[in-house]
Coordinates of C-alpha atoms in Angstrom, one line a residue:
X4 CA 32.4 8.1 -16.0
X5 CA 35.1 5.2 -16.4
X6 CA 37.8 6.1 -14.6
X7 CA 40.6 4.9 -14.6
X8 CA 40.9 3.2 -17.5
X9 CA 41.3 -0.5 -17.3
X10 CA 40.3 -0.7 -13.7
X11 CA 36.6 0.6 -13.2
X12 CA 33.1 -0.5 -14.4
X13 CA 29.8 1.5 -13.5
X14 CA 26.3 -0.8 -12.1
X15 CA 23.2 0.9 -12.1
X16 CA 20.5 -0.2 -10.0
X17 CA 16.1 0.7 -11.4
X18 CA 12.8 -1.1 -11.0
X19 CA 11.0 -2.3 -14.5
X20 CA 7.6 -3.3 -15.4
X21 CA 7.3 -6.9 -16.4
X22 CA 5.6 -6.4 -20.4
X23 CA 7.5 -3.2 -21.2
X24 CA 9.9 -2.7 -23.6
X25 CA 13.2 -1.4 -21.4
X26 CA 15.5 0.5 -23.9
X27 CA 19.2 1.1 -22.1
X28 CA 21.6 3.1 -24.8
X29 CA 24.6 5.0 -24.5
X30 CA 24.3 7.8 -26.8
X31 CA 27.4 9.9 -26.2
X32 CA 30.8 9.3 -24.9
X33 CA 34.7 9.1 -26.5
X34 CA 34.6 5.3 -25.1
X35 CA 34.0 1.8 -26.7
X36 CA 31.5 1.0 -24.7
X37 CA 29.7 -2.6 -23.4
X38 CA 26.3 -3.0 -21.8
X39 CA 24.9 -5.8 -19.6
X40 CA 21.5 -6.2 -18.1
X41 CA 20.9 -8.8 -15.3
X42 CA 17.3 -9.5 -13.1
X43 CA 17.2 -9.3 -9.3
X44 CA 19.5 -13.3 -9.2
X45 CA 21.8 -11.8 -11.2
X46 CA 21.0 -14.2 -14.0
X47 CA 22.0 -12.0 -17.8
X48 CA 19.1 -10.7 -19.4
X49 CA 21.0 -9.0 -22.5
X50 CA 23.8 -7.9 -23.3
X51 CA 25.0 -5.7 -26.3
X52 CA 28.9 -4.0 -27.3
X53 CA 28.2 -1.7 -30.3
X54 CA 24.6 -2.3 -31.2
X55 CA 24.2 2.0 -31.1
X56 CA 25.8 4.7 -32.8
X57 CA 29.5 4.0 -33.8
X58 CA 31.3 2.3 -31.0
X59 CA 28.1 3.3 -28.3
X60 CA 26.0 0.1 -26.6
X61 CA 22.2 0.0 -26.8
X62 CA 20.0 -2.8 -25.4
X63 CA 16.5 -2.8 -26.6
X64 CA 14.5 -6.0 -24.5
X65 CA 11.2 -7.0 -23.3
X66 CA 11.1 -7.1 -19.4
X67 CA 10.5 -10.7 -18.3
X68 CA 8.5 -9.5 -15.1
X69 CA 8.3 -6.9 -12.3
X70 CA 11.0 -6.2 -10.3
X71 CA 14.8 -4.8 -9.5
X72 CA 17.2 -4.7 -12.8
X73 CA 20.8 -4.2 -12.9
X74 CA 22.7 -2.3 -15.8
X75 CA 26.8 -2.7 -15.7
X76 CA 28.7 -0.7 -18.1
X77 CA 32.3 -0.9 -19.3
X78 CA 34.1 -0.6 -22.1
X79 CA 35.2 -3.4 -24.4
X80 CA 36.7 -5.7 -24.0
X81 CA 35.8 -6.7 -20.9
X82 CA 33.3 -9.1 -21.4
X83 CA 34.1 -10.6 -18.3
X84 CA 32.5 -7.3 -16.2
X85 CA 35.6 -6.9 -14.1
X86 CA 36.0 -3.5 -14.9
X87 CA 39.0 -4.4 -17.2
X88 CA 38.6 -2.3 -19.9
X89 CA 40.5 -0.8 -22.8
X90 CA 39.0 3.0 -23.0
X91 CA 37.5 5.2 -20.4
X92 CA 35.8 9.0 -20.0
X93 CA 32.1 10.5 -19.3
X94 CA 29.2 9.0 -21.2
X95 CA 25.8 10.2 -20.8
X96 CA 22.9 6.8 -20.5
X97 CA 19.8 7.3 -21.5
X98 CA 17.4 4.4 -19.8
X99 CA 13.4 4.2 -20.2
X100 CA 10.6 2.0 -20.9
X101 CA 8.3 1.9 -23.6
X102 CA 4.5 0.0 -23.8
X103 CA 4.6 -2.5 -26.9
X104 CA 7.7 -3.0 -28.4
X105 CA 10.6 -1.2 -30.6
X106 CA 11.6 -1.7 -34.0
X107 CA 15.2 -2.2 -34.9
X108 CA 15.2 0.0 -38.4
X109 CA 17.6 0.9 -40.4
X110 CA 18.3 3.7 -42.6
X111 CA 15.4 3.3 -45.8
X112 CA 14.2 0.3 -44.6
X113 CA 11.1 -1.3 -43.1
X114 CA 9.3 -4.0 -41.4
X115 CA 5.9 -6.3 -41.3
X116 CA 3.9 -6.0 -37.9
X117 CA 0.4 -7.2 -36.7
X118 CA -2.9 -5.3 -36.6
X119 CA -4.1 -7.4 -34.1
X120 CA -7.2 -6.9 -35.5
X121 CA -8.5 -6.3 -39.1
X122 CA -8.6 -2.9 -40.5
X123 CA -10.6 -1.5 -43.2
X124 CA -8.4 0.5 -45.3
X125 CA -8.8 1.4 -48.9
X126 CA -11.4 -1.4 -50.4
X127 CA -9.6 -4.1 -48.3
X128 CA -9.3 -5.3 -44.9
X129 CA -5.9 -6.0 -43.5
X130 CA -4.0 -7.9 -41.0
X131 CA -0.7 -6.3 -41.2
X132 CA 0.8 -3.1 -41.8
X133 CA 4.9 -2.4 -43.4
X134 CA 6.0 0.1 -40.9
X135 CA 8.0 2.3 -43.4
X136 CA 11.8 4.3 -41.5
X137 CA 10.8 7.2 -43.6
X138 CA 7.7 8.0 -41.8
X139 CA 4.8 6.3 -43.5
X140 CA 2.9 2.9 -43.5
X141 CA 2.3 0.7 -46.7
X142 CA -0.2 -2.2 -46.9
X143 CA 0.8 -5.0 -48.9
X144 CA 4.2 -4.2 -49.6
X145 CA 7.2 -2.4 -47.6
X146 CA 8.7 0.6 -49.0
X147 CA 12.5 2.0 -48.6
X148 CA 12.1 5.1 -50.9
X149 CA 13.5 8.2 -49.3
X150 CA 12.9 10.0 -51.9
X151 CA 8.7 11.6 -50.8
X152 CA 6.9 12.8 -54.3
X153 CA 3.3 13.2 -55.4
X154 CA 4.1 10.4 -58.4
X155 CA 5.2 7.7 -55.7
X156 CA 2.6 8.5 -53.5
X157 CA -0.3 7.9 -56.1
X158 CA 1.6 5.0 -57.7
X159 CA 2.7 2.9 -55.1
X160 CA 0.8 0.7 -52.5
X161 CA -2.0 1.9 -50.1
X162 CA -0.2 4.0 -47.8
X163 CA -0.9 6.3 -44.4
X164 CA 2.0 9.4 -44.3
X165 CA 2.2 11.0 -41.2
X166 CA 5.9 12.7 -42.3
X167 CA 7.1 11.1 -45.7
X168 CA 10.6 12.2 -45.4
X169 CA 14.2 10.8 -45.4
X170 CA 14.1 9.7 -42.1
X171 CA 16.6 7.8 -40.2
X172 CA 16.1 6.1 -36.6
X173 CA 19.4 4.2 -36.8
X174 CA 20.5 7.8 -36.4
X175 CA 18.9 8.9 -33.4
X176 CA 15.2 8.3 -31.7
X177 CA 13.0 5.3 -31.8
X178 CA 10.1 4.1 -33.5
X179 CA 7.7 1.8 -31.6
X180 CA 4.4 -0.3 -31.7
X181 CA 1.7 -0.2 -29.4
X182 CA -1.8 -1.9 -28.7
X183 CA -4.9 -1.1 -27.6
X184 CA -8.6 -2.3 -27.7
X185 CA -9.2 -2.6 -32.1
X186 CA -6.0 -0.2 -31.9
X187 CA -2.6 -0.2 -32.8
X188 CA -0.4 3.0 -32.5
X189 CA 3.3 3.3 -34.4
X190 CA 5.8 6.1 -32.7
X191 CA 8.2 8.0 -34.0
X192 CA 10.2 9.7 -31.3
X193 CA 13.1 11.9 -31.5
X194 CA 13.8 10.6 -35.3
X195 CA 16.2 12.9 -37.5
X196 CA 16.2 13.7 -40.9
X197 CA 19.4 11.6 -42.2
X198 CA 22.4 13.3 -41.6
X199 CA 20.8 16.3 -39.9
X200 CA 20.8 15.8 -36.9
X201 CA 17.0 17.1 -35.8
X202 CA 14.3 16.0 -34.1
X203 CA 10.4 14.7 -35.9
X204 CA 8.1 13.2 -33.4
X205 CA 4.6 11.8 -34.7
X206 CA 2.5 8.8 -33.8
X207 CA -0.4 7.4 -36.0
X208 CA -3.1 4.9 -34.5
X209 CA -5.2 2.9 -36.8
X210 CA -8.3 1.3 -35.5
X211 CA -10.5 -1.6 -36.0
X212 CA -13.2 0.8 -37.2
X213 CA -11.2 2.1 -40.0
X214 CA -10.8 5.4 -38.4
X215 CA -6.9 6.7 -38.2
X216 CA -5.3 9.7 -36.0
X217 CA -2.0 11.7 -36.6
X218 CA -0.6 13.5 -33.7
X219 CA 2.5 15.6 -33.6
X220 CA 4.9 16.4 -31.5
X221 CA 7.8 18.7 -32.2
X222 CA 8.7 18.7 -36.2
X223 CA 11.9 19.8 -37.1
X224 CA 11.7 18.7 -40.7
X225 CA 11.0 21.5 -43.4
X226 CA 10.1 19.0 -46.2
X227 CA 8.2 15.9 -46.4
X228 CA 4.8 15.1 -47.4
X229 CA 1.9 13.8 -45.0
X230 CA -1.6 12.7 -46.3
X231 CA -3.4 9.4 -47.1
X232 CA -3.6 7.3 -50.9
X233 CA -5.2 4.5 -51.9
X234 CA -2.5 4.4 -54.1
X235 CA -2.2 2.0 -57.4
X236 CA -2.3 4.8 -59.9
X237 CA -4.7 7.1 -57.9
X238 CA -5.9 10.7 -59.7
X239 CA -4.0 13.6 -58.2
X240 CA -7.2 15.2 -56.3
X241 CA -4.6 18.4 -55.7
X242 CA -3.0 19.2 -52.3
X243 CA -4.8 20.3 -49.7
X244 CA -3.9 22.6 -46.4
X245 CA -3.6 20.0 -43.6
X246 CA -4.0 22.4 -41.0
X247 CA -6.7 24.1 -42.4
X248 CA -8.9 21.2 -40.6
X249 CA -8.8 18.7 -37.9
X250 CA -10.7 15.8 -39.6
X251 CA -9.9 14.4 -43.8
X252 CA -11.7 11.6 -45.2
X253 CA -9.9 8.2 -44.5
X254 CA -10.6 7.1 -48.0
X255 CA -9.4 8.3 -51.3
X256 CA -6.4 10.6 -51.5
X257 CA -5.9 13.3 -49.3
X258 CA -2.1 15.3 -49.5
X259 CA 0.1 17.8 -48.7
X260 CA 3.6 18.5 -49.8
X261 CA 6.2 20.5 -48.0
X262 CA 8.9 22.1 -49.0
X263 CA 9.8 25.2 -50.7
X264 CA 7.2 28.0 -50.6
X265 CA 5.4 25.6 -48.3
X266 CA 7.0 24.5 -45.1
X267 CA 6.1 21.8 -42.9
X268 CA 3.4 23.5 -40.4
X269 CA 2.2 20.0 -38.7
X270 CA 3.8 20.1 -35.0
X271 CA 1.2 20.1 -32.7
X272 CA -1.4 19.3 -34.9
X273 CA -3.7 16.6 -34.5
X274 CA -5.5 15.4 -37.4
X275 CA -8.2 12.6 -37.9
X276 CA -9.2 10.5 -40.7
X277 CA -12.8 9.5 -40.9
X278 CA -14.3 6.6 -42.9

């Protein structure tokens, strides 16, 4: 809590691992809050005032190396960290690490990332992957439709859906790349539906030997559509009953839509996708 007003600011003492991505956010709190994050000399490491939700702080950085970290938080704007702030009151900071890295997405947007190896997908090898916010992955070309529908997924680029759905991380939750051996793995944690409010948590990991694996977590979403197209104008093969099996092909077009008479049944499945 800052208390009182204009004459308090709150430090925060942790160990990090050097390599990790350390993710510091204040994600509730009547305040205008400001975050700074400084190494064991005391020398700033980051620093953020409203990079989360509204007037809320969030530092997303990669830890330089092992060791003691400092967090100070205040409230704006008292850059100077004396504790001179203009607004005060509980907050609630949620501090953690992640392996590889976070992306900063937007609502309907995406971004470009490294394989780290090349994957057979589709008829082509690739190098990179578009890491879609609405819960899919495109190769070629990003994506920002929100909008999930058989059409789209057969016309557009090659594309792996875990939960195509009108997602939103700059609402809530994360999404995140990781690497292992030939493997890259893509996160989405804690990431609402836009404007609801809910919670969809899946990770998808391609690997160098073209084979891909969906896990779920916790799936709040009712709607949305999950499968794997080559895309381009694909035939519609019909939708098949995701849960009805553990393992789909990897090529072709596998699908199934959610919504209406069929709701989303996918948390805690696990499903993979052979070539």
């Amino acid at each position: 809590e800052i208390e009182p007003t204009g004459a308090d600011i709150d430090w925060f003492r942790f160990g990090a691992h050097g390599g990790k991505t350390l993710v510091a956010e204040i994600v509730s709190g009547e305040l205008d809050s400001l975050i700074a994050l400084f190494d064991a000399s005391g020398a700033l490491v980051d620093f953020d005032d409203d990079g989360g939700a509204g007037l809320l702080s969030k530092i997303q950085v990669l830890v330089p190396a092992d060791g003691d970290y400092f967090l100070a938080v205040t409230t704006f704007p008292d850059f100077g960290l004396t504790g001179a702030g203009g607004s005060g009151g509980r907050y609630v900071l949620d501090l953690f690490e992640l392996d590889g890295f976070v992306l900063d997405l937007s609502d309907d947007d995406f971004e470009e990332v490294p394989l780290g190896f090349t994957f057979p997908y589709q008829g082509a090898d690739w190098t990179n992957v578009f890491v879609n916010s609405n819960g899919n992955l495109t190769f070629g070309a990003g994506d920002t439709d929100f909008s999930e529908s058989v059409a789209d997924f057969l016309g557009g680029e090659p594309r792996i859906a875990p939960l195509w759905d009108d997602l939103s991380p700059n609402q809530g939750g994360e999404v995140s790349v990781s690497y292992g051996a030939g493997a890259m793995t893509v996160t989405f944690d804690a990431v609402p539906e836009f404007l609801a409010g809910n919670s969809n948590n899946f990770a998808v990991t391609l690997r160098s030997d073209g084979s891909i694996t969906v896990a779920y977590g916790n799936i709040d979403a009712t709607d949305g559509l999950a499968g794997v197209t080559e895309g381009g104008g694909a035939a519609d093969p019909g939708a098949s009953d995701l849960s009805s099996s553990a393992t789909w092909p990897a090529a072709g077009t596998t699908y199934e839509l959610f919504g209406g008479g069929n709701p989303n049944d996918t948390t805690g499945l696990t499903l993979d996708f052979l070539p």
